[in-house]
PDB file of C-alpha atoms in Angstrom:
ATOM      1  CA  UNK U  94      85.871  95.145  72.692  1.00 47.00           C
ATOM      2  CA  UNK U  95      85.622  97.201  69.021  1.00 43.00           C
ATOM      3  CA  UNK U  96      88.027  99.641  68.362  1.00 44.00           C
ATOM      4  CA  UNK U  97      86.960 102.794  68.420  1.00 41.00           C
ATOM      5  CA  UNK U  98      88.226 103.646  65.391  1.00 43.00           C
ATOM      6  CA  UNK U  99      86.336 100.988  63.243  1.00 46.00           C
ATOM      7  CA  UNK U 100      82.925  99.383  63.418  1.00 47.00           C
ATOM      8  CA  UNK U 101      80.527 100.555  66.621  1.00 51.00           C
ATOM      9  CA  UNK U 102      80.760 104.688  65.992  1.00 53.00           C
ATOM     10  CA  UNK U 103      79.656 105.017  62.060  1.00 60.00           C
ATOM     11  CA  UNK U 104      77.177 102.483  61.433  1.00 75.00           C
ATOM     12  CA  UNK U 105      74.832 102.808  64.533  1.00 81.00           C
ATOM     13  CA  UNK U 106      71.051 101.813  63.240  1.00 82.00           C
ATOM     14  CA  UNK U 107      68.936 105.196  62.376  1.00 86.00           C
ATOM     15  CA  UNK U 108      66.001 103.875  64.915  1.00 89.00           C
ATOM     16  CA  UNK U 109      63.066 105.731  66.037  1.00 91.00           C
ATOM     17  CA  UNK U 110      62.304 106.132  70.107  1.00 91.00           C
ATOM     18  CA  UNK U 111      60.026 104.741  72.042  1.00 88.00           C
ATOM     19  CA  UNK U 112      60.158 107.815  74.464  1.00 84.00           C
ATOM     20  CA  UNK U 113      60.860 111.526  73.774  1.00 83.00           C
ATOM     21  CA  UNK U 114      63.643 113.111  72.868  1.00 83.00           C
ATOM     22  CA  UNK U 115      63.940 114.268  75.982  1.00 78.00           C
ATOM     23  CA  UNK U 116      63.430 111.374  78.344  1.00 76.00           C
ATOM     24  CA  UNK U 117      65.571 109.657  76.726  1.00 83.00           C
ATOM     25  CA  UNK U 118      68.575 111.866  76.525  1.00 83.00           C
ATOM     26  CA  UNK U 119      67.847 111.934  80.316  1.00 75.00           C
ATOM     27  CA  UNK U 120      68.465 108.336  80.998  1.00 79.00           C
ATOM     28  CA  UNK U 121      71.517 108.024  78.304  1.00 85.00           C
ATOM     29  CA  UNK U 122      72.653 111.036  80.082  1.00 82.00           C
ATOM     30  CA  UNK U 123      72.432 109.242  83.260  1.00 77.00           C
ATOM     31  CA  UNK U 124      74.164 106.565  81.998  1.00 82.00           C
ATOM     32  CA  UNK U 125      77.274 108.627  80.696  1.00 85.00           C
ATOM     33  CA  UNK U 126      77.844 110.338  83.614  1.00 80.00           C
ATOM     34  CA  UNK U 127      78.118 107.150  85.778  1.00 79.00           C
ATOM     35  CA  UNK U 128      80.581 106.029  83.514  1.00 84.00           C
ATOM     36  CA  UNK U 129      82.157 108.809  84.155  1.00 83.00           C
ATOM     37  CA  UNK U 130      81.854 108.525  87.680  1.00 78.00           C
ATOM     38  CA  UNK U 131      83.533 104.991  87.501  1.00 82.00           C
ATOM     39  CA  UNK U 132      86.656 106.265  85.219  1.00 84.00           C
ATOM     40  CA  UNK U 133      87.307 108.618  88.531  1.00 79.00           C
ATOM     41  CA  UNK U 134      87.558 106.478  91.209  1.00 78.00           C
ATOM     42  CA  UNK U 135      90.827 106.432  92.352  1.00 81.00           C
ATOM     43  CA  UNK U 136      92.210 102.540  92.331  1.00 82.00           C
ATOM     44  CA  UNK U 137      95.207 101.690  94.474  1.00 84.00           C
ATOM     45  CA  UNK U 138      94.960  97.878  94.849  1.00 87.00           C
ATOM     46  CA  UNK U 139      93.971  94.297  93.035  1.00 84.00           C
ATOM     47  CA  UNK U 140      90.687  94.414  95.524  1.00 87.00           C
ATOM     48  CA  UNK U 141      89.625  97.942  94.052  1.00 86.00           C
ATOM     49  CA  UNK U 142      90.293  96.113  90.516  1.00 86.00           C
ATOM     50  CA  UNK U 143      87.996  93.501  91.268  1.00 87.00           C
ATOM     51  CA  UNK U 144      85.376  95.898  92.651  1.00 86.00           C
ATOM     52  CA  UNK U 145      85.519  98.575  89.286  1.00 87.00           C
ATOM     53  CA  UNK U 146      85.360  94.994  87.160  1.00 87.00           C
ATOM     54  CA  UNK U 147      82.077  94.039  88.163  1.00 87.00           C
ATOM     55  CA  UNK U 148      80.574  97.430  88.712  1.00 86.00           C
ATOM     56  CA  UNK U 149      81.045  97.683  84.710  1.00 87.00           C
ATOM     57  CA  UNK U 150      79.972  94.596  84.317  1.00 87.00           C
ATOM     58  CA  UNK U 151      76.621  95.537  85.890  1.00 87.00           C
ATOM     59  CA  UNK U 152      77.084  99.009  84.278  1.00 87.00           C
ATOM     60  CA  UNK U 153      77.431  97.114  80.787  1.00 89.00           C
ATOM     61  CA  UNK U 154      74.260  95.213  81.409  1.00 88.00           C
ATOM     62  CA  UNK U 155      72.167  98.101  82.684  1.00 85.00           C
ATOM     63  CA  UNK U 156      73.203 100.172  79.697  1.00 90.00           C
ATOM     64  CA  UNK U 157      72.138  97.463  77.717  1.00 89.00           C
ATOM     65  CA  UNK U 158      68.718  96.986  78.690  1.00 89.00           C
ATOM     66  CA  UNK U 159      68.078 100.888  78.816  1.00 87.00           C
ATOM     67  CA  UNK U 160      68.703 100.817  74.873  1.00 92.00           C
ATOM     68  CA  UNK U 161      66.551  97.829  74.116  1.00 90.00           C
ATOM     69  CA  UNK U 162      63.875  99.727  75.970  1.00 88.00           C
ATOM     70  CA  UNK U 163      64.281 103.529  74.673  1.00 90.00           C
ATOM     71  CA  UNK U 164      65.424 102.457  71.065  1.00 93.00           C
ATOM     72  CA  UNK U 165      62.624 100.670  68.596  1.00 91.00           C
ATOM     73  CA  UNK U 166      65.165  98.873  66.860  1.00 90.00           C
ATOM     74  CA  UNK U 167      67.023  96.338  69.086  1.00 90.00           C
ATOM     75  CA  UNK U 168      70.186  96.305  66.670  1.00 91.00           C
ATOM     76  CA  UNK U 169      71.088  99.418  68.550  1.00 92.00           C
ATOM     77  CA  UNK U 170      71.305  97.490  71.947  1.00 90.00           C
ATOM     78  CA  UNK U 171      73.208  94.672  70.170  1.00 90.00           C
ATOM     79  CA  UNK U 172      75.415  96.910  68.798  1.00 90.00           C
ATOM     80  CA  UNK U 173      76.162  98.434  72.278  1.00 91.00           C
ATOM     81  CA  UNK U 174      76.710  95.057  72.858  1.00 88.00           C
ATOM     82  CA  UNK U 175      79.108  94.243  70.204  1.00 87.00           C
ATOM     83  CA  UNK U 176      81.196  97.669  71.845  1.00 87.00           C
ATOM     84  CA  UNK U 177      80.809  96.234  75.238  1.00 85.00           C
ATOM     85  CA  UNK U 178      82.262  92.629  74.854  1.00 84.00           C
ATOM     86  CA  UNK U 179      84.196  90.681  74.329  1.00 80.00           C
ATOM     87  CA  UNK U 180      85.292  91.841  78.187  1.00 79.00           C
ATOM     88  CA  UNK U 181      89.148  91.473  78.793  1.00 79.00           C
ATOM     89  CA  UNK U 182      89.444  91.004  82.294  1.00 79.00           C
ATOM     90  CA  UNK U 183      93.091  92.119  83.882  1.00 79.00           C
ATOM     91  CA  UNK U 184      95.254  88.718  84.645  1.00 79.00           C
ATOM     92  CA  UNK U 185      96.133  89.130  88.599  1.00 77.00           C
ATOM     93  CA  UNK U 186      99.639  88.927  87.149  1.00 75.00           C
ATOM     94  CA  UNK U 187      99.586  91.903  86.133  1.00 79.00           C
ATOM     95  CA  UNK U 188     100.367  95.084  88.343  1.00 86.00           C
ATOM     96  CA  UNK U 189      97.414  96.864  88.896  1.00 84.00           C
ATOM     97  CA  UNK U 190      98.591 100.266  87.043  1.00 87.00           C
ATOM     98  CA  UNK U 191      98.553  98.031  84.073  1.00 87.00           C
ATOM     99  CA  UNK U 192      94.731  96.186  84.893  1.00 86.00           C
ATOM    100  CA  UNK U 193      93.405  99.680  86.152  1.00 86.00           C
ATOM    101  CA  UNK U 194      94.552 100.453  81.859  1.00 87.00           C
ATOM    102  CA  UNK U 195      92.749  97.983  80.801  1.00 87.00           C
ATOM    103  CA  UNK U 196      89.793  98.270  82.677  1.00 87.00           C
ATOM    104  CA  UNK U 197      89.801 101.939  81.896  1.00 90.00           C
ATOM    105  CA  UNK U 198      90.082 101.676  78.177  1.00 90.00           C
ATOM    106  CA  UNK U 199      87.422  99.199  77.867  1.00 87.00           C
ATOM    107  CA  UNK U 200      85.659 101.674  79.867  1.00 90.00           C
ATOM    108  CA  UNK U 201      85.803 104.491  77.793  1.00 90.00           C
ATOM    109  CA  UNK U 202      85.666 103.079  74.801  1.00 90.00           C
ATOM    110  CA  UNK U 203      81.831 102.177  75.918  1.00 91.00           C
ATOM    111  CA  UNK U 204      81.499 106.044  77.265  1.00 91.00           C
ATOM    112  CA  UNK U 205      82.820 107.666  73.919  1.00 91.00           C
ATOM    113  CA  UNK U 206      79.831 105.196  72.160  1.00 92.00           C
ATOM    114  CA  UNK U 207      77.375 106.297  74.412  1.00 91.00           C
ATOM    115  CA  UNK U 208      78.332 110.274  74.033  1.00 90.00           C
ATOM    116  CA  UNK U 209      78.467 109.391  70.280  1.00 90.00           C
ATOM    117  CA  UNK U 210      74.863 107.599  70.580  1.00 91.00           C
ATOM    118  CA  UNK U 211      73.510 110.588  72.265  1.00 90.00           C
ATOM    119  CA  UNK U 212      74.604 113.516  69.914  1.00 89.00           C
ATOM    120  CA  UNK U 213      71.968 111.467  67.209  1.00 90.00           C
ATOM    121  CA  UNK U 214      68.988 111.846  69.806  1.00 90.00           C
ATOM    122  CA  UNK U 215      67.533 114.786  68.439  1.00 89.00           C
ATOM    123  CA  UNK U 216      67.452 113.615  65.050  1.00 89.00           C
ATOM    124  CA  UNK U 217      65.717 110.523  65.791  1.00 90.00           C
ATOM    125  CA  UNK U 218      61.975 110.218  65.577  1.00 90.00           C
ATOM    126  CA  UNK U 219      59.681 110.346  68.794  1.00 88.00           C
ATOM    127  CA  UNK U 220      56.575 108.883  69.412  1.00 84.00           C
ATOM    128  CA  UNK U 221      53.353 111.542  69.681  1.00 76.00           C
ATOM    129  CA  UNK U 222      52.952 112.194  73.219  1.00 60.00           C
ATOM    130  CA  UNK U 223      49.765 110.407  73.753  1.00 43.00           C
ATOM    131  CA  UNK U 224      51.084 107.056  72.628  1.00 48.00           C
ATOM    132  CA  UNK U 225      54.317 107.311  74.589  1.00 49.00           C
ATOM    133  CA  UNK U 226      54.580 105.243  77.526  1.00 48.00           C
ATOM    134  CA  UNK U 227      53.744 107.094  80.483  1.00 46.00           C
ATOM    135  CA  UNK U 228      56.770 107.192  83.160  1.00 45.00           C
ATOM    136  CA  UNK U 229      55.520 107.769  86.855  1.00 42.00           C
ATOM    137  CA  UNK U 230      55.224 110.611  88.662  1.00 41.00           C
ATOM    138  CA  UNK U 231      56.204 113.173  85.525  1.00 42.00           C
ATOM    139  CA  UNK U 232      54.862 116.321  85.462  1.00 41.00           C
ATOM    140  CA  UNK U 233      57.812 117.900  83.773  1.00 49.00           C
ATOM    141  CA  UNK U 234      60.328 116.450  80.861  1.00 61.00           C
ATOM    142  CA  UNK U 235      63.138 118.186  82.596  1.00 73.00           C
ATOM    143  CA  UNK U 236      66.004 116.643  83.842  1.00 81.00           C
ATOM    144  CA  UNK U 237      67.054 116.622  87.790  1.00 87.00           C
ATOM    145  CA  UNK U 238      70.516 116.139  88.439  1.00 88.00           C
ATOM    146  CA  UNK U 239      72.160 115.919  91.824  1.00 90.00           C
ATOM    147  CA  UNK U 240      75.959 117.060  92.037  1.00 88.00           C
ATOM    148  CA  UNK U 241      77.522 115.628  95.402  1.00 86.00           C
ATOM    149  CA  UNK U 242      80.961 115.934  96.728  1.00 81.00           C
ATOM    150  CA  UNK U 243      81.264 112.641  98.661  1.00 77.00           C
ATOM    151  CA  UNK U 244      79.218 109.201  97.766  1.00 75.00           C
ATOM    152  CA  UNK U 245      78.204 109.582 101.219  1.00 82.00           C
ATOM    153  CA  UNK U 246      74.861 108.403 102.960  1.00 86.00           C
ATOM    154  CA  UNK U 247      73.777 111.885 103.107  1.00 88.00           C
ATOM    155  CA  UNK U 248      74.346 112.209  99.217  1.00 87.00           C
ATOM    156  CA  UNK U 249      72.976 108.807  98.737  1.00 88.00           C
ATOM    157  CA  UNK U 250      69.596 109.863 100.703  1.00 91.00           C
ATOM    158  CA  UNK U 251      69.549 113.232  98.708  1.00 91.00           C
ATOM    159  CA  UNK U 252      68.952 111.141  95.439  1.00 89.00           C
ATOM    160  CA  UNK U 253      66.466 108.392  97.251  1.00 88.00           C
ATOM    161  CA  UNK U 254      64.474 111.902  98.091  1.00 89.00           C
ATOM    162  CA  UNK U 255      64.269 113.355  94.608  1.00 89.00           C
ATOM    163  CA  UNK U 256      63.911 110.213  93.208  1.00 86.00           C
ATOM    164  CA  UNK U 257      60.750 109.923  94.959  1.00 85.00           C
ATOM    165  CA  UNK U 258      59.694 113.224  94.456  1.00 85.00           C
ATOM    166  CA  UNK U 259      60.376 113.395  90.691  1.00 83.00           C
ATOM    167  CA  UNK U 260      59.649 110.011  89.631  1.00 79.00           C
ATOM    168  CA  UNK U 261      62.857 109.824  87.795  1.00 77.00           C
ATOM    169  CA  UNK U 262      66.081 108.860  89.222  1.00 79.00           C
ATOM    170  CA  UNK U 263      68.202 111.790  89.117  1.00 85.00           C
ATOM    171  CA  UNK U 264      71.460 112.005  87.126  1.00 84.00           C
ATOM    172  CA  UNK U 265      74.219 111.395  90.013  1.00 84.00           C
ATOM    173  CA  UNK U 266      77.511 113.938  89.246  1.00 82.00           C
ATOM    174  CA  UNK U 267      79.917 112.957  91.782  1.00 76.00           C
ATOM    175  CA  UNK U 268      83.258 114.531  93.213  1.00 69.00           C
ATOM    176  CA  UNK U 269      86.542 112.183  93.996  1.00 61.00           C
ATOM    177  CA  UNK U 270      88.866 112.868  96.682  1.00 56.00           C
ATOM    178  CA  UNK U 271      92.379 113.876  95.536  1.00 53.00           C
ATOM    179  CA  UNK U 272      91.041 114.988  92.140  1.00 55.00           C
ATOM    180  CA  UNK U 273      91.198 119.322  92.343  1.00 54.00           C
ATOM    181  CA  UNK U 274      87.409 120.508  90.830  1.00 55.00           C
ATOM    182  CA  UNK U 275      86.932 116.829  89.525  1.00 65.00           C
ATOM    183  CA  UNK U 276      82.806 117.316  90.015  1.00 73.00           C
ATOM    184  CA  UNK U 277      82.891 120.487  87.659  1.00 75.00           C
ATOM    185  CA  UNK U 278      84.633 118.921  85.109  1.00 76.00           C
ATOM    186  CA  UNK U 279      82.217 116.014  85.845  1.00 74.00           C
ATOM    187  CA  UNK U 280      79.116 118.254  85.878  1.00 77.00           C
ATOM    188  CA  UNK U 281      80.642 120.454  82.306  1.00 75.00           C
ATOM    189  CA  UNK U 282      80.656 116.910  80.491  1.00 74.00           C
ATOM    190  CA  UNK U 283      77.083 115.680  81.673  1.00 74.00           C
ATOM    191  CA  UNK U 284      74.876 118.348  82.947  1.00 78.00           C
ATOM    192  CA  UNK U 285      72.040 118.800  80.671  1.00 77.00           C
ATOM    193  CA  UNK U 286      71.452 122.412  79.980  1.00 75.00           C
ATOM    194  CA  UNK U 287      67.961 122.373  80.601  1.00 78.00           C
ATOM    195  CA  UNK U 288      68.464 120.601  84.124  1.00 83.00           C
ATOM    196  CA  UNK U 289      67.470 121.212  87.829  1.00 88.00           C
ATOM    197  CA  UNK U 290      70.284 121.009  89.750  1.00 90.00           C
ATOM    198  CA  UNK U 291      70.077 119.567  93.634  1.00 93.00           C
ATOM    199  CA  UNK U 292      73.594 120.222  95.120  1.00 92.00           C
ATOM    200  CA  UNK U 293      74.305 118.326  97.856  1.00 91.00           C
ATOM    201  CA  UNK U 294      76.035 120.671 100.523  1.00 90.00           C
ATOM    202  CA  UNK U 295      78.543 118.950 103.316  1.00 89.00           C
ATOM    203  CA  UNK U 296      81.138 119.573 105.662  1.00 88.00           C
ATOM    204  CA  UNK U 297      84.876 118.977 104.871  1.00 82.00           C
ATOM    205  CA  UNK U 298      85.225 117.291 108.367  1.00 80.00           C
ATOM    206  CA  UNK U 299      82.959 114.972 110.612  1.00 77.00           C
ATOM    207  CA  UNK U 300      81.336 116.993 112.474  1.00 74.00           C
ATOM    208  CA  UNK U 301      81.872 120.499 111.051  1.00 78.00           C
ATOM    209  CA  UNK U 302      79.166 122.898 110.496  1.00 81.00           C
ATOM    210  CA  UNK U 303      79.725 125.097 107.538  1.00 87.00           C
ATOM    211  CA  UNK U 304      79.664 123.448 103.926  1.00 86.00           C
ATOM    212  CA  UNK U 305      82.781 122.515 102.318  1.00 85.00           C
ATOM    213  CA  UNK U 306      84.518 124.771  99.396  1.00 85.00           C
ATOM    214  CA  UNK U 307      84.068 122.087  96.533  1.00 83.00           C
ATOM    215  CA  UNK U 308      80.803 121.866  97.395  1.00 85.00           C
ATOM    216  CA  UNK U 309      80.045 125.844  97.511  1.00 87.00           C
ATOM    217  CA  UNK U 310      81.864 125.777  94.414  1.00 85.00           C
ATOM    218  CA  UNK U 311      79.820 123.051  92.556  1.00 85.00           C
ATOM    219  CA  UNK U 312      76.714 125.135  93.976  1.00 87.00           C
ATOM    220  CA  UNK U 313      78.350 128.121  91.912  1.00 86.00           C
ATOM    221  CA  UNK U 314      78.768 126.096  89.038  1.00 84.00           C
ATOM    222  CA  UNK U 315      75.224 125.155  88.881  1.00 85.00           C
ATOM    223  CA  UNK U 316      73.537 128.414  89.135  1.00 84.00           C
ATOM    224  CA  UNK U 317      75.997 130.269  86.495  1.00 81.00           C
ATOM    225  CA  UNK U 318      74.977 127.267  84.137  1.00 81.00           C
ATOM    226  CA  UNK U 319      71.704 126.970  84.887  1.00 82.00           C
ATOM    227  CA  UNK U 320      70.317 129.888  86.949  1.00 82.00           C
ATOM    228  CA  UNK U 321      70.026 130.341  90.224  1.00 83.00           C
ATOM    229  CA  UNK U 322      66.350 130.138  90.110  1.00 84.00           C
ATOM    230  CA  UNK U 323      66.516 125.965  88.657  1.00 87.00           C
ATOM    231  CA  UNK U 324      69.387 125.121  91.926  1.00 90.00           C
ATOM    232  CA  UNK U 325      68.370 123.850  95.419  1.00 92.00           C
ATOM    233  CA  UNK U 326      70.752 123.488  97.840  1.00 92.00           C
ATOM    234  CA  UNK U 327      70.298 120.774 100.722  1.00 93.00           C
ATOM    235  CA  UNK U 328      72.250 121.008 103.929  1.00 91.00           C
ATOM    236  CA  UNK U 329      73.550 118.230 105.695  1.00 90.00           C
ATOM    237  CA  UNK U 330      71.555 117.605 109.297  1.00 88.00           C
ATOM    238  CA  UNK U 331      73.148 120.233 111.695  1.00 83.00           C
ATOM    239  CA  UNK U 332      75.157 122.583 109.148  1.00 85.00           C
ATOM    240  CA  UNK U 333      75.064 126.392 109.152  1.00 83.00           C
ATOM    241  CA  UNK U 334      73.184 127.801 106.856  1.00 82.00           C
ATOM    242  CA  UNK U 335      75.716 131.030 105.919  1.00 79.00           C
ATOM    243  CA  UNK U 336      75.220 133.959 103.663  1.00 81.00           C
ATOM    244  CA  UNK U 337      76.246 132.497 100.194  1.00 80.00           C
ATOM    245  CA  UNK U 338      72.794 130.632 100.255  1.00 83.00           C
ATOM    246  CA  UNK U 339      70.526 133.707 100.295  1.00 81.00           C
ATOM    247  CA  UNK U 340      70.280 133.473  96.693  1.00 80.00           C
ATOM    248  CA  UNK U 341      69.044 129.537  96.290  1.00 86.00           C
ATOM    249  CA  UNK U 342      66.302 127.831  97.726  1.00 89.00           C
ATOM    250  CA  UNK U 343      67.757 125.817 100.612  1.00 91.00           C
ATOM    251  CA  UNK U 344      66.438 122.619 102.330  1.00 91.00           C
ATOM    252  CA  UNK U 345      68.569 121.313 105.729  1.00 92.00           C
ATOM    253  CA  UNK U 346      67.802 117.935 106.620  1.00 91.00           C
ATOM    254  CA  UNK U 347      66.675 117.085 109.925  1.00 86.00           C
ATOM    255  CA  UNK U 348      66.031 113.617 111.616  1.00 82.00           C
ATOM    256  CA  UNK U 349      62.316 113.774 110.394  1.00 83.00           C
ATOM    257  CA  UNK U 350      60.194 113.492 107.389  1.00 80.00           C
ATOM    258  CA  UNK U 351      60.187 117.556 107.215  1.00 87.00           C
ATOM    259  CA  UNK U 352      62.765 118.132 105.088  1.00 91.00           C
ATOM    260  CA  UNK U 353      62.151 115.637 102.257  1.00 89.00           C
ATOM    261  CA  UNK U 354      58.057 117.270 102.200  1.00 89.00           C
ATOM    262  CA  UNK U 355      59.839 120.899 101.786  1.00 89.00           C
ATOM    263  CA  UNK U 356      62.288 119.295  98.694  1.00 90.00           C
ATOM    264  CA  UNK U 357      59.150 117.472  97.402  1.00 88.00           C
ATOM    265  CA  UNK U 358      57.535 121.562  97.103  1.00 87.00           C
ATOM    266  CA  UNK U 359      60.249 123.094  95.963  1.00 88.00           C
ATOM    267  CA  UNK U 360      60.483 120.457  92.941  1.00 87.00           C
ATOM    268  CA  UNK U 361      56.288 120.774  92.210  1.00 84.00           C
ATOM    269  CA  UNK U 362      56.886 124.258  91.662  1.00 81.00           C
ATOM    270  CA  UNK U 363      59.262 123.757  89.390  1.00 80.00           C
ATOM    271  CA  UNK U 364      57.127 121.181  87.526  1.00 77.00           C
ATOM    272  CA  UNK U 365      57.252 117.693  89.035  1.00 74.00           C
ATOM    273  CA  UNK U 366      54.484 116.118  91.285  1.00 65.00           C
ATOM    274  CA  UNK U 367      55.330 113.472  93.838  1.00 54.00           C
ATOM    275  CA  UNK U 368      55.189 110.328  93.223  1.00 51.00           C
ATOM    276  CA  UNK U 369      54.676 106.429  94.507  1.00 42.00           C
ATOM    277  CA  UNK U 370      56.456 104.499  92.117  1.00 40.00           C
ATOM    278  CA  UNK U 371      59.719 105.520  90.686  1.00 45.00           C
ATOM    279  CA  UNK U 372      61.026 104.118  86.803  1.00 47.00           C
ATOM    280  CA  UNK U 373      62.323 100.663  87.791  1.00 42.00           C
ATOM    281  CA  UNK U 374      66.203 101.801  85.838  1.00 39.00           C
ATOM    282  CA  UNK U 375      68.754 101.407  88.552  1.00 38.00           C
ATOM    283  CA  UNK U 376      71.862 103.319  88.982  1.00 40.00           C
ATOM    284  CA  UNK U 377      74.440 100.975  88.727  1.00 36.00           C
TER     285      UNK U 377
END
């Protein structure tokens, strides 16, 4: 691992894209705010070590490849590469406040390059638009973002559905338990100013009806950064829809197809056309 304050932050290679400016400050976007996600998890025990080990790992890779694709010059990958390893894993010797500070360091050291690597975006030079690789299922260059206050199945299906609807897989901006407004703070670091926002709205409790206050709160968030008009809110199956909603276009899910057609409208009208085949990048 390079230390950030030496080689890996001044000398990154002055490449051109092979996408726009805007596609790919998307998926680097993306990728920063999963890192993100990962430096939140709350870790109590060696097994939640191992698990936040490889999910970097993975993380580290994916990042990797994502660079090799969106940058022309493959010295910027390498170089990610030369930020990323070598990986110190945590000795099970150690107690596991002292691996969860190692793992974390390594961590952000990776997520500071990344932020670094994405202020020089706009600088970079882009590819004319009718040579640039075509990416499925994009009618719009905007970002879509989903903000979720559990990694739940309902907040995993959410992003499955505008994944498929978009093309693009969304940027994922997710809450942790025990952390007070951890998914605004999440959402102020990563949220793209030009992005659609699909806040995923859930009960506190199993089986509870109206939507929880971090969520209402993220939903608040969203539509005093972006405007009301670019937020859709999606009810978990069988919640109440109550008065705060009036002002956002609101989708409940329902044991059918229904729901994910009206999402799929609601995001053409805002520029995106449905599509078949989503961009193969994973979210890791």
């Amino acid at each position: 691992m390079t230390d950030s304050s030496g080689f890996g932050f001044d000398d990154i290679p002055p490449s051109a894209l092979t996408a726009s400016h805007l596609v790919t400050d998307h998926d680097v976007a993306a990728r920063i705010a999963r890192g993100h996600n990962l430096l939140r998890r709350p870790i109590h025990d060696r097994a939640a070590v191992s698990r936040l080990v490889i999910e970097l790992a993975e993380w580290s890779t994916h990042n990797r490849e994502l660079l090799s694709k969106r940058f022309a010059d493959r010295r910027v990958a390498e170089m990610y590469g030369q930020v990323a390893e070598p990986f110190v894993v945590p000795t099970n010797a150690a107690q596991v406040d002292a691996q969860v500070d190692l793992v974390h360091r390594q961590l952000r050291h990776q997520v500071e390059w990344l932020e670094r690597l994405r202020l020089t975006i706009p600088e970079r030079e882009q590819p004319d638009s009718s040579l640039e690789e075509p990416r499925a299922g994009r009618a719009s260059q905007r970002s879509v973002a989903v903000l979720a206050t559990t990694a739940s199945s309902v907040a995993a299906t959410v992003v499955g559905a505008v994944a498929r609807a978009t093309g693009v897989l969304p940027i994922v901006v997710e809450d942790q338990p025990g952390e007070r407004r951890s998914l605004v703070r999440a959402a102020e670091r990563t949220l793209p100013a030009d992005a659609i926002a699909v806040v995923v709205l859930e009960p506190p409790d199993e089986g509870g009806v109206r939507a929880s206050s971090s969520s209402l709160i993220a939903l608040g968030y969203a539509a005093g950064a972006l405007g009301s008009d670019d937020v859709i809110a999606i009810c978990a199956p069988d919640m109440a829809r109550g008065p705060e909603l009036g002002d956002f276009a609101t989708v409940t899910m329902d044991r059918s197809d229904g729901w994910r057609h009206q999402l799929e409208g609601l995001l053409s009208q805002l520029g995106f056309r449905a599509a078949a085949v989503v961009s193969p990048l994973r979210r890791s």
